[in-house]
PDB file of C-alpha atoms in Angstrom:
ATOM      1  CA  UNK A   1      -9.482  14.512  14.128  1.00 67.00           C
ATOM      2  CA  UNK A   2     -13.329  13.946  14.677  1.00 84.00           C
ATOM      3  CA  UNK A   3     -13.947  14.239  11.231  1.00 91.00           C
ATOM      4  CA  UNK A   4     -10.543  11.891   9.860  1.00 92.00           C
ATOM      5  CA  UNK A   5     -12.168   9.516  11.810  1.00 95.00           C
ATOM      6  CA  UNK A   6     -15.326   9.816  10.481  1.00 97.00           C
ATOM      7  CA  UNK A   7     -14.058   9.980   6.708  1.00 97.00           C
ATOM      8  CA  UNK A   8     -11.970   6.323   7.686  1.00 98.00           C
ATOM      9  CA  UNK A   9     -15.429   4.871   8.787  1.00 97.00           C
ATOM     10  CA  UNK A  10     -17.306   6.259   5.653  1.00 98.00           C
ATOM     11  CA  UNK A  11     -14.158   5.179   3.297  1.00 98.00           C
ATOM     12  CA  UNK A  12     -14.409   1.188   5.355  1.00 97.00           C
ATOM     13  CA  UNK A  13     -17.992   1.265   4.724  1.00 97.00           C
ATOM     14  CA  UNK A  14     -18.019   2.264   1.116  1.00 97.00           C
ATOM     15  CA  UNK A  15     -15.066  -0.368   0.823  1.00 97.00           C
ATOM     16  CA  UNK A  16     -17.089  -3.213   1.669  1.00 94.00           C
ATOM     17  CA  UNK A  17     -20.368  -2.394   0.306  1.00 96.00           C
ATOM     18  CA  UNK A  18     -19.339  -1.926  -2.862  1.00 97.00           C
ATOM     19  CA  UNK A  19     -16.229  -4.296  -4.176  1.00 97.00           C
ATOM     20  CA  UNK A  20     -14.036  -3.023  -6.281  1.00 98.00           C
ATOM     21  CA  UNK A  21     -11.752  -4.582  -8.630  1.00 98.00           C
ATOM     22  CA  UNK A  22      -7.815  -4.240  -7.923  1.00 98.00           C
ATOM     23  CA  UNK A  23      -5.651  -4.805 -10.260  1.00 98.00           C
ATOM     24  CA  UNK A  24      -2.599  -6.077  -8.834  1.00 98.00           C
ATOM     25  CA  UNK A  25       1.113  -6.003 -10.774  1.00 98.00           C
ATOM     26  CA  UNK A  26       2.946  -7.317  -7.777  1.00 96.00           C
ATOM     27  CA  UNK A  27       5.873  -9.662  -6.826  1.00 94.00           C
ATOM     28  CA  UNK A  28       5.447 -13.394  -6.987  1.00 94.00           C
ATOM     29  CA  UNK A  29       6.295 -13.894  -3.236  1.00 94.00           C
ATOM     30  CA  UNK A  30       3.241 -12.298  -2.775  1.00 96.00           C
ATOM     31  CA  UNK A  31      -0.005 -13.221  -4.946  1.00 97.00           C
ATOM     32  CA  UNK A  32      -1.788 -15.210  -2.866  1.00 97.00           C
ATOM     33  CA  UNK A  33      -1.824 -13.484   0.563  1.00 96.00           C
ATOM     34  CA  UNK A  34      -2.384 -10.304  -1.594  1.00 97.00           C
ATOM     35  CA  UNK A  35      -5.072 -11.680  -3.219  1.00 98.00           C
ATOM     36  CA  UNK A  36      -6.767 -13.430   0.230  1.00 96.00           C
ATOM     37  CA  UNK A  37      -6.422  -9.873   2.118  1.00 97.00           C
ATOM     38  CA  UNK A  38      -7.956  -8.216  -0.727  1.00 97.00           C
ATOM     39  CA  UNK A  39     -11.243 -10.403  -0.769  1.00 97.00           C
ATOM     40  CA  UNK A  40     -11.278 -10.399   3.290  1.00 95.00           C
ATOM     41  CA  UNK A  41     -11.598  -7.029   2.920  1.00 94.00           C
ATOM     42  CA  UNK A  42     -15.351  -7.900   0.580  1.00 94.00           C
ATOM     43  CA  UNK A  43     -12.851  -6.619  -2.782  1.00 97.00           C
ATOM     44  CA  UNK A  44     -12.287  -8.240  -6.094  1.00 98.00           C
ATOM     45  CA  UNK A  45      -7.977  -8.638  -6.915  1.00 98.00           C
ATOM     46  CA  UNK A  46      -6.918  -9.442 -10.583  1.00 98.00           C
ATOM     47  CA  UNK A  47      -3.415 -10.353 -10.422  1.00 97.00           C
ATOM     48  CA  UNK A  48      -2.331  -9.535 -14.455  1.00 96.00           C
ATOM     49  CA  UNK A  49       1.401  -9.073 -15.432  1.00 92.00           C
ATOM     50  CA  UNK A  50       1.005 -10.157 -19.389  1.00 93.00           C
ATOM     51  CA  UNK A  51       2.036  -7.073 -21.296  1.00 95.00           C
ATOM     52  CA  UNK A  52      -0.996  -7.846 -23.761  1.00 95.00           C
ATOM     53  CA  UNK A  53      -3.709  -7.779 -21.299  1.00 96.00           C
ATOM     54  CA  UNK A  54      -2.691  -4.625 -19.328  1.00 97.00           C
ATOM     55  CA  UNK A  55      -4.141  -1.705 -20.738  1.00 97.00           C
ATOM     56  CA  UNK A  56      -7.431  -3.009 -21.056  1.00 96.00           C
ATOM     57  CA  UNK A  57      -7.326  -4.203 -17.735  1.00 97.00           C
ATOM     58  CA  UNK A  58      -6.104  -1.419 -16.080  1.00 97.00           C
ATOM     59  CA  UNK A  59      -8.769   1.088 -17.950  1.00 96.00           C
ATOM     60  CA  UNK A  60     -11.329  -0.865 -16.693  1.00 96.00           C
ATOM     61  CA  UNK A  61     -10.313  -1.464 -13.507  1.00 98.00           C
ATOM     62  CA  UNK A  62     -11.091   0.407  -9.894  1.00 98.00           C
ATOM     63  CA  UNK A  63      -7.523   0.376  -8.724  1.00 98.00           C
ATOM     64  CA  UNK A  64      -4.295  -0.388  -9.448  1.00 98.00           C
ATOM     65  CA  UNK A  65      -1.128  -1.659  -7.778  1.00 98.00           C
ATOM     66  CA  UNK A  66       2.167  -1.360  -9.082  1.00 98.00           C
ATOM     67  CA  UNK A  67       4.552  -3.326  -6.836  1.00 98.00           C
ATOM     68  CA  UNK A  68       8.451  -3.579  -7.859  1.00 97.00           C
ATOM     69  CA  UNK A  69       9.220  -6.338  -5.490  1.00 94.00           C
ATOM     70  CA  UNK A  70      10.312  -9.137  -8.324  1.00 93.00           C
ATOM     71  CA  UNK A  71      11.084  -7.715 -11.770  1.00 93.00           C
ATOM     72  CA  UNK A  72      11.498  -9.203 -15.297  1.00 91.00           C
ATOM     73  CA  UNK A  73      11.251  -7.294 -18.463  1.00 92.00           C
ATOM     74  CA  UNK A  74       7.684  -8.441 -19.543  1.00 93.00           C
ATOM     75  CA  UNK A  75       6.513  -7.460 -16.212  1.00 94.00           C
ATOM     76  CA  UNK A  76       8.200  -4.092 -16.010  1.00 96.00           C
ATOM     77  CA  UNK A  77       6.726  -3.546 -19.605  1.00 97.00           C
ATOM     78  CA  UNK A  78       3.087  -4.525 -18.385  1.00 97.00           C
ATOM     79  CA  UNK A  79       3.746  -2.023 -15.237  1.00 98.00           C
ATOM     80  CA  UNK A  80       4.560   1.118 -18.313  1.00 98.00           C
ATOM     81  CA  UNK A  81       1.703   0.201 -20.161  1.00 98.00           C
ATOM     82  CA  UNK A  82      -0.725  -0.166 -17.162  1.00 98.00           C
ATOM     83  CA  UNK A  83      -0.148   3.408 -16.198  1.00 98.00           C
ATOM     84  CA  UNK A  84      -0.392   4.920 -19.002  1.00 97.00           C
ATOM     85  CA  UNK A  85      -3.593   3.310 -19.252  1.00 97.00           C
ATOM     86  CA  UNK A  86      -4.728   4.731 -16.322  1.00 93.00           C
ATOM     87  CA  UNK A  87      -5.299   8.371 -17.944  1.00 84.00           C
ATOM     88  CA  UNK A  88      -5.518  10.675 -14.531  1.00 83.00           C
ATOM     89  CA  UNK A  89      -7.466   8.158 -12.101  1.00 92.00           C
ATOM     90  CA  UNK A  90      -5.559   7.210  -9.277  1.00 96.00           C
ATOM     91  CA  UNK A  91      -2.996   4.458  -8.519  1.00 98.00           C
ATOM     92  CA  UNK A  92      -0.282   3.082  -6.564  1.00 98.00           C
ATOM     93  CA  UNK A  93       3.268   2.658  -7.022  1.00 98.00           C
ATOM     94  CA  UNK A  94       5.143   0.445  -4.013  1.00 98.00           C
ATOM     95  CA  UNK A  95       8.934   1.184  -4.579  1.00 97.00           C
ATOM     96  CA  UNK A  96       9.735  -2.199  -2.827  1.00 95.00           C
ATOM     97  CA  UNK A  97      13.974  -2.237  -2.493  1.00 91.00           C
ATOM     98  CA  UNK A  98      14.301   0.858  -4.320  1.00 93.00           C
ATOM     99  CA  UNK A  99      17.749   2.708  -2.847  1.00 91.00           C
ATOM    100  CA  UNK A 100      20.172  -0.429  -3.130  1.00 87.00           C
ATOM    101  CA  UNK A 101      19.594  -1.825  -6.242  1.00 89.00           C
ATOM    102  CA  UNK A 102      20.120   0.690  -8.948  1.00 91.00           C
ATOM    103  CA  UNK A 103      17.634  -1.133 -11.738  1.00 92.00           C
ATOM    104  CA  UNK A 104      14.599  -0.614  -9.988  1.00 93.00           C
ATOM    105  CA  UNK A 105      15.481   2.555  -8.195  1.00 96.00           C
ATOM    106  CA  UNK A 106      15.528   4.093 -11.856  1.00 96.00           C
ATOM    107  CA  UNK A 107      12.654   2.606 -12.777  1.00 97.00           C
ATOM    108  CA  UNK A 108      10.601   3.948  -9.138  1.00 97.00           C
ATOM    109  CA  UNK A 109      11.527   7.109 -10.331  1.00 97.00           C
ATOM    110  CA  UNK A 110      10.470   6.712 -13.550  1.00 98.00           C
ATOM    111  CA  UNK A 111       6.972   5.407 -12.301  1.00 98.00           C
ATOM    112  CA  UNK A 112       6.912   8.335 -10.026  1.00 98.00           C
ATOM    113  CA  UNK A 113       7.490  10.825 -12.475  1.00 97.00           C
ATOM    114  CA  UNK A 114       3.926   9.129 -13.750  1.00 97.00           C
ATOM    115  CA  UNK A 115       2.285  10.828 -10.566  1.00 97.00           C
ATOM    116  CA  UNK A 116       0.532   7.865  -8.994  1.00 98.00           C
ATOM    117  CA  UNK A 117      -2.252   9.234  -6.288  1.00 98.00           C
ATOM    118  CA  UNK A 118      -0.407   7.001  -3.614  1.00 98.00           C
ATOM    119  CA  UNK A 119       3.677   5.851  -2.819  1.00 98.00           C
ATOM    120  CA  UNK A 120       3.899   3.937  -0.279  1.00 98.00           C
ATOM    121  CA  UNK A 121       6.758   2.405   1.554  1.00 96.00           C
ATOM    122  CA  UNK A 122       9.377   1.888   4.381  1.00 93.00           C
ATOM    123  CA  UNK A 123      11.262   4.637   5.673  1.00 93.00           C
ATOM    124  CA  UNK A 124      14.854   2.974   3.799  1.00 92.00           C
ATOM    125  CA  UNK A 125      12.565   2.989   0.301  1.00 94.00           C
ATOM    126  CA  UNK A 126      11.371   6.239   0.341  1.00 96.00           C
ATOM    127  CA  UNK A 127      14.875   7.642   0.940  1.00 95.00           C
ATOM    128  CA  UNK A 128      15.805   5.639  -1.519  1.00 94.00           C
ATOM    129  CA  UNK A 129      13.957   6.475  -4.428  1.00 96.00           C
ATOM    130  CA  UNK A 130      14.679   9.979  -3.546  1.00 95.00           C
ATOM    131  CA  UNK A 131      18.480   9.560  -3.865  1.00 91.00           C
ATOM    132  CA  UNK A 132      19.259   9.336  -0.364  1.00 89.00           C
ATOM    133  CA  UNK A 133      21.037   7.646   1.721  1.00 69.00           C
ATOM    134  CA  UNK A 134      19.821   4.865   3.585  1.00 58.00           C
ATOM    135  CA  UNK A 135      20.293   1.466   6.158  1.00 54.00           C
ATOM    136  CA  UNK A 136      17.332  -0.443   4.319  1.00 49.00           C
ATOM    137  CA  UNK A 137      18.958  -3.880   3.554  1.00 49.00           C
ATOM    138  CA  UNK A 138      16.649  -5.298   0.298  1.00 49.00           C
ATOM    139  CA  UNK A 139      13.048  -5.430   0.997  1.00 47.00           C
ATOM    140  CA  UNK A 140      13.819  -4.501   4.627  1.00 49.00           C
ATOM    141  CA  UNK A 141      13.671  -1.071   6.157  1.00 48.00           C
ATOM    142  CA  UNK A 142      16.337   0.031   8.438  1.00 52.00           C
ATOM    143  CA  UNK A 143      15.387   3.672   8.783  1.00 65.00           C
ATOM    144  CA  UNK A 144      12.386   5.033  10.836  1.00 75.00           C
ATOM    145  CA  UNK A 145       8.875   6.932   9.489  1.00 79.00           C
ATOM    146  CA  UNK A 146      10.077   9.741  10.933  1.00 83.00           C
ATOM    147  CA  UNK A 147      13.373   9.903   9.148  1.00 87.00           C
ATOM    148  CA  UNK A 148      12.312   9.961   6.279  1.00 92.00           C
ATOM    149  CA  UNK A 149       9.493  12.843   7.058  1.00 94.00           C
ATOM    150  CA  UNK A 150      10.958  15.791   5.455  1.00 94.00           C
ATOM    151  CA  UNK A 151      11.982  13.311   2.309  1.00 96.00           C
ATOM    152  CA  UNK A 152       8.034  12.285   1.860  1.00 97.00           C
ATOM    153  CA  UNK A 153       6.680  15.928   2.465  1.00 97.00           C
ATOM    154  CA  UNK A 154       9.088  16.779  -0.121  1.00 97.00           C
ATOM    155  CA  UNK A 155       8.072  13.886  -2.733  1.00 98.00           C
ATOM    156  CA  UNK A 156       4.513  14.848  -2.121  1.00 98.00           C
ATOM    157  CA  UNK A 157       4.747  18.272  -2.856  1.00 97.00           C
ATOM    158  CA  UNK A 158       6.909  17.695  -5.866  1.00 97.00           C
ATOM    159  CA  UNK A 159       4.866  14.845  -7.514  1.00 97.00           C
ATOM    160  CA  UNK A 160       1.555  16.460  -6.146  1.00 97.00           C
ATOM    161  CA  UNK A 161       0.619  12.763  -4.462  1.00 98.00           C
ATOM    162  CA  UNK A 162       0.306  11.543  -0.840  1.00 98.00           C
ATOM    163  CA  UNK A 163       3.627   9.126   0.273  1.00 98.00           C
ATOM    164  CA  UNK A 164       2.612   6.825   3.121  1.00 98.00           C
ATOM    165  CA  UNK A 165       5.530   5.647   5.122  1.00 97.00           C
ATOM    166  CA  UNK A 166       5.110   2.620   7.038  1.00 94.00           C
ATOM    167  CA  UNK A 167       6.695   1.794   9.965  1.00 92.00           C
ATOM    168  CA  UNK A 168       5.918   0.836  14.257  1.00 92.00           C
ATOM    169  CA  UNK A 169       3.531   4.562  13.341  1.00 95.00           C
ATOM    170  CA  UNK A 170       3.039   4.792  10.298  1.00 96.00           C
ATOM    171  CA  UNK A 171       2.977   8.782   8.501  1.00 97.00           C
ATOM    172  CA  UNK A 172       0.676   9.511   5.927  1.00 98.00           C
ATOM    173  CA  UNK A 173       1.479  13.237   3.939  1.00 98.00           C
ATOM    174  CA  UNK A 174       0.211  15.266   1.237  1.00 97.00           C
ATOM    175  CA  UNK A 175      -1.394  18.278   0.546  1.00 93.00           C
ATOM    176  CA  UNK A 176      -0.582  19.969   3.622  1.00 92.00           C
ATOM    177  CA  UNK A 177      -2.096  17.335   5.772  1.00 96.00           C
ATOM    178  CA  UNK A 178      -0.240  14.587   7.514  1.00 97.00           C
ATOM    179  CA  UNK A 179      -1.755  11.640   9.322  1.00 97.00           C
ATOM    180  CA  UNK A 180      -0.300   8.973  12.107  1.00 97.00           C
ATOM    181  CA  UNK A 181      -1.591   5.809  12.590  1.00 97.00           C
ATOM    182  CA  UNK A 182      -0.905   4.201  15.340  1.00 96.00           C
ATOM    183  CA  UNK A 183      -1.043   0.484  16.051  1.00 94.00           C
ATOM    184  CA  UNK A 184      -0.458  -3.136  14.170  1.00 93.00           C
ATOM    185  CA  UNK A 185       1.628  -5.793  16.099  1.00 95.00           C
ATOM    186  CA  UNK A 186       5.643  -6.481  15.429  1.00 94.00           C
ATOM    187  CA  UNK A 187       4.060  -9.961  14.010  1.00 95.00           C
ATOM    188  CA  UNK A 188       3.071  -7.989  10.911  1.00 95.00           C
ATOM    189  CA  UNK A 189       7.099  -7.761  10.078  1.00 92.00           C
ATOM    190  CA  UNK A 190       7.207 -11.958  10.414  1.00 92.00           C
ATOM    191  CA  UNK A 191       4.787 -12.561   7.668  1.00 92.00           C
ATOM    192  CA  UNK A 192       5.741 -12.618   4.265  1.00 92.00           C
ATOM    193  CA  UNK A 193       3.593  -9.840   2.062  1.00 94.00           C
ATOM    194  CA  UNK A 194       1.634  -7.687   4.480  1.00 95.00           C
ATOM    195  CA  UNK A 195       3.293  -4.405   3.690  1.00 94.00           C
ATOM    196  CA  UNK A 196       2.997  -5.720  -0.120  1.00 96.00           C
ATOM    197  CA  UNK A 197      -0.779  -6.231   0.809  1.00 97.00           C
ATOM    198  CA  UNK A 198      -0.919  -2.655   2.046  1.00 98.00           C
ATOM    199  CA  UNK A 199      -0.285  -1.470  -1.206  1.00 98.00           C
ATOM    200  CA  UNK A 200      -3.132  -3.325  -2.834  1.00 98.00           C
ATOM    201  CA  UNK A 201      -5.596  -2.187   0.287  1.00 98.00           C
ATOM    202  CA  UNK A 202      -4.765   1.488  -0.973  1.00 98.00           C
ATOM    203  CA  UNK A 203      -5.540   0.900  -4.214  1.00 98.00           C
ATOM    204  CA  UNK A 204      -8.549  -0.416  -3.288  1.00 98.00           C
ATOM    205  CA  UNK A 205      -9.594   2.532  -1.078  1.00 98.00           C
ATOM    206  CA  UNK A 206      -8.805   5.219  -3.864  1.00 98.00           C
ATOM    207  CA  UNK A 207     -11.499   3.503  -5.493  1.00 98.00           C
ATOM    208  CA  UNK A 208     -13.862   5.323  -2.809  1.00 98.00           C
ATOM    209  CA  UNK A 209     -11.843   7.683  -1.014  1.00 98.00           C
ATOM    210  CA  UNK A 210      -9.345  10.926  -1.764  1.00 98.00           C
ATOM    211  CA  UNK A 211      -5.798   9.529  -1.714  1.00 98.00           C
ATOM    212  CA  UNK A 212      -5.019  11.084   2.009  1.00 98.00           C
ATOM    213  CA  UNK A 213      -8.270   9.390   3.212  1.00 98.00           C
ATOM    214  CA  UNK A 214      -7.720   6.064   1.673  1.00 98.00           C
ATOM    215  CA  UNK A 215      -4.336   5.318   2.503  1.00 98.00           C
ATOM    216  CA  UNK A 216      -5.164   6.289   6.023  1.00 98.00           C
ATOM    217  CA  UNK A 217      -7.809   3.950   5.707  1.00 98.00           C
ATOM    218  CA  UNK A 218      -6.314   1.322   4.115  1.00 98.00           C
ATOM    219  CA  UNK A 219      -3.120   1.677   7.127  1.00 98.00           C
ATOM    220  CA  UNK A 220      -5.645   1.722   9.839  1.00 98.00           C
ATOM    221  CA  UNK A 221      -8.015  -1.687   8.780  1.00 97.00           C
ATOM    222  CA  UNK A 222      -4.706  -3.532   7.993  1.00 97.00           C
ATOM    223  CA  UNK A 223      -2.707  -2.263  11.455  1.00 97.00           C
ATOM    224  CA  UNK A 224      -6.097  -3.688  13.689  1.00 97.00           C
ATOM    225  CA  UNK A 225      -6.466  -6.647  11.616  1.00 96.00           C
ATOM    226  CA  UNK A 226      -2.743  -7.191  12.892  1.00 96.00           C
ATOM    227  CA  UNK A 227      -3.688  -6.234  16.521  1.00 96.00           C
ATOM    228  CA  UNK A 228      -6.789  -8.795  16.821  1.00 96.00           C
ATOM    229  CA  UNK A 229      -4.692 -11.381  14.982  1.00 96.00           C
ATOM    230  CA  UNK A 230      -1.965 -11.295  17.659  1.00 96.00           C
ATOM    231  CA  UNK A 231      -4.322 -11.693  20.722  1.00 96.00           C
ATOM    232  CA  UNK A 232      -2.510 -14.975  22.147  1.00 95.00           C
ATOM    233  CA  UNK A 233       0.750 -14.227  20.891  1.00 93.00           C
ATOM    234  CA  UNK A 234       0.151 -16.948  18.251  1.00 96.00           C
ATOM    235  CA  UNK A 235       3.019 -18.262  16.187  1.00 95.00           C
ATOM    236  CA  UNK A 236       3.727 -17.138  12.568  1.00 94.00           C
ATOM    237  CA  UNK A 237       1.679 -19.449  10.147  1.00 94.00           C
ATOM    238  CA  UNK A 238      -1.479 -19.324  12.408  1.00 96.00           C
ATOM    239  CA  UNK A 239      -0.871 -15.437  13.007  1.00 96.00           C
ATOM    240  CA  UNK A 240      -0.852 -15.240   9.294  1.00 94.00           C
ATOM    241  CA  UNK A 241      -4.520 -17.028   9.103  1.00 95.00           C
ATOM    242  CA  UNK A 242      -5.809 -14.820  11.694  1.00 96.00           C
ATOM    243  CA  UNK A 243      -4.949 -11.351   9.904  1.00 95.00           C
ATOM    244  CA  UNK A 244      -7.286 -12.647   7.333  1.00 94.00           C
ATOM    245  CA  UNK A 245      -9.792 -13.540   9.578  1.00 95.00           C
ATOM    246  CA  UNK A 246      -9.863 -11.030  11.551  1.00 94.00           C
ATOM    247  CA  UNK A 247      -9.466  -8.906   8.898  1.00 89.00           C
ATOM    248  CA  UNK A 248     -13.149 -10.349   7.438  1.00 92.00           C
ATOM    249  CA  UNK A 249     -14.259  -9.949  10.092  1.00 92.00           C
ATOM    250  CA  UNK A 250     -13.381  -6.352  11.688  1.00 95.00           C
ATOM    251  CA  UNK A 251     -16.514  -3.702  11.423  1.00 96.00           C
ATOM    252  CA  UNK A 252     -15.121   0.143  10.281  1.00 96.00           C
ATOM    253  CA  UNK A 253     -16.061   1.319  14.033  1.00 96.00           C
ATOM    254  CA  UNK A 254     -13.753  -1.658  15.353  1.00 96.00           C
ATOM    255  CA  UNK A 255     -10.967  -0.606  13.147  1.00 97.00           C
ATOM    256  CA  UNK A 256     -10.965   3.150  14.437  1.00 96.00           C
ATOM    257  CA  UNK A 257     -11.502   1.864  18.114  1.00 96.00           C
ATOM    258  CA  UNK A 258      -8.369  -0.382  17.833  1.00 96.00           C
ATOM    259  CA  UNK A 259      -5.955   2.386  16.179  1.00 97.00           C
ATOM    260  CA  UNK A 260      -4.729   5.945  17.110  1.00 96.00           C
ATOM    261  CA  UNK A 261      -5.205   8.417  14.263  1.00 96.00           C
ATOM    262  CA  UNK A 262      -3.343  11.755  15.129  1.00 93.00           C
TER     263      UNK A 262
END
């Protein structure tokens, strides 16, 4: 565990020095605090949906998010073309609802079929996408991590990518390795857009990091952001201002000392 710890510091480090540029295809609820968490975290976000512009910007790019939370057919278009455009270097796909609503559970699994380097999700999401039954109600998750283990070893293995399944611990899985992170605050869950801001964190770390490393990364510098932002049980809106803050303001060997990794 030494050395996970070790590879989260390095992947932090590398993070901040050296900025990369994220593009983000996510849901409209969302753009802004994406956007903010991405730069407190010293990164570059590109929020591009126009069908026209995505190839070239997701070639060029250093990471890519592809976020199903609020579909339309240009957008869902732009998402295609993006990762095709990709050609082998990493990405991730964030299945948000998939399970209830039959539209975009298709279209999860046609993304996935795509092999991004990273899903990532609730518990009711990752069921869901897998064709199994669930108690996630929309964008919410009413399933556990560890219910929906043996469902993202399986879609691991099968798509040959690492599923991160967030949750009070989140699981991280993939070839043969599996991660816990322990930590965060239940405020995290009262703030529109930090799960959706997860995603874009990842994508950013597979910019300097293996996909196992980077979501584990990405999980543990978001979940002690949350921690330090809670300190004084603060309400909502001002919790929301701290995560950013704090999340600006975190060093890598403060995030490790502030989460379990097991």
């Amino acid at each position: 565990m030494d050395a996970l710890v070790d590879d989260v510091v390095e992947a932090l480090d590398a993070l901040r020095r050296t900025g990369p540029l994220v593009m983000c295809q996510t849901n409209n609820v969302v753009t802004g605090f994406t956007a903010n968490v991405l730069l407190a975290a010293g990164c570059s976000p590109a929020m591009v949906d126009d069908v026209e512009d995505a190839a070239v910007f997701a070639a060029a790019a250093d990471g890519l998010l592809v976020n199903l939370g609020t579909l339309a057919r240009e957008r869902t278009d732009a998402m295609r073309v993006a990762v095709s455009a990709r050609t082998g270097r990493g990405w991730v796909l964030d299945p948000v609802a998939a399970g209830p609503l039959p539209a975009r559970t298709a279209l999860a699994r046609e993304l996935l079929a795509e092999r991004p380097a990273v899903l990532r999700g609730n518990a009711s999401e990752i069921l869901g996408v897998a064709g199994e039954t669930s108690a996630g109600r929309g964008v919410d998750a009413g399933d556990g991590p560890e219910a929906a283990l043996a469902t993202a070893r399986d879609l691991a293995e099968r798509y040959g990518c690492v599923v991160a399944v967030s949750g009070p611990v989140d699981v991280i899985t993939g070839g043969g390795r599996e991660v816990r992170v322990a930590g965060g605050h239940p405020s995290m869950t009262r703030v529109t857009g930090v799960g959706c801001a997860l995603g874009a964190l990842v994508a950013a770390a597979l910019a300097v990091a293996p996909p196992l490393t980077a979501a584990t990364a990405a999980t543990a510098l978001l979940c002690a952001a949350g921690s330090a932002a809670a300190e004084g049980d603060p309400g909502p809106g001002t919790f929301a201002v701290r995560l950013l803050d704090r999340r600006a303001d975190l060093t890598p060997s403060a995030v490790v000392d502030r989460v379990a990794l097991s």
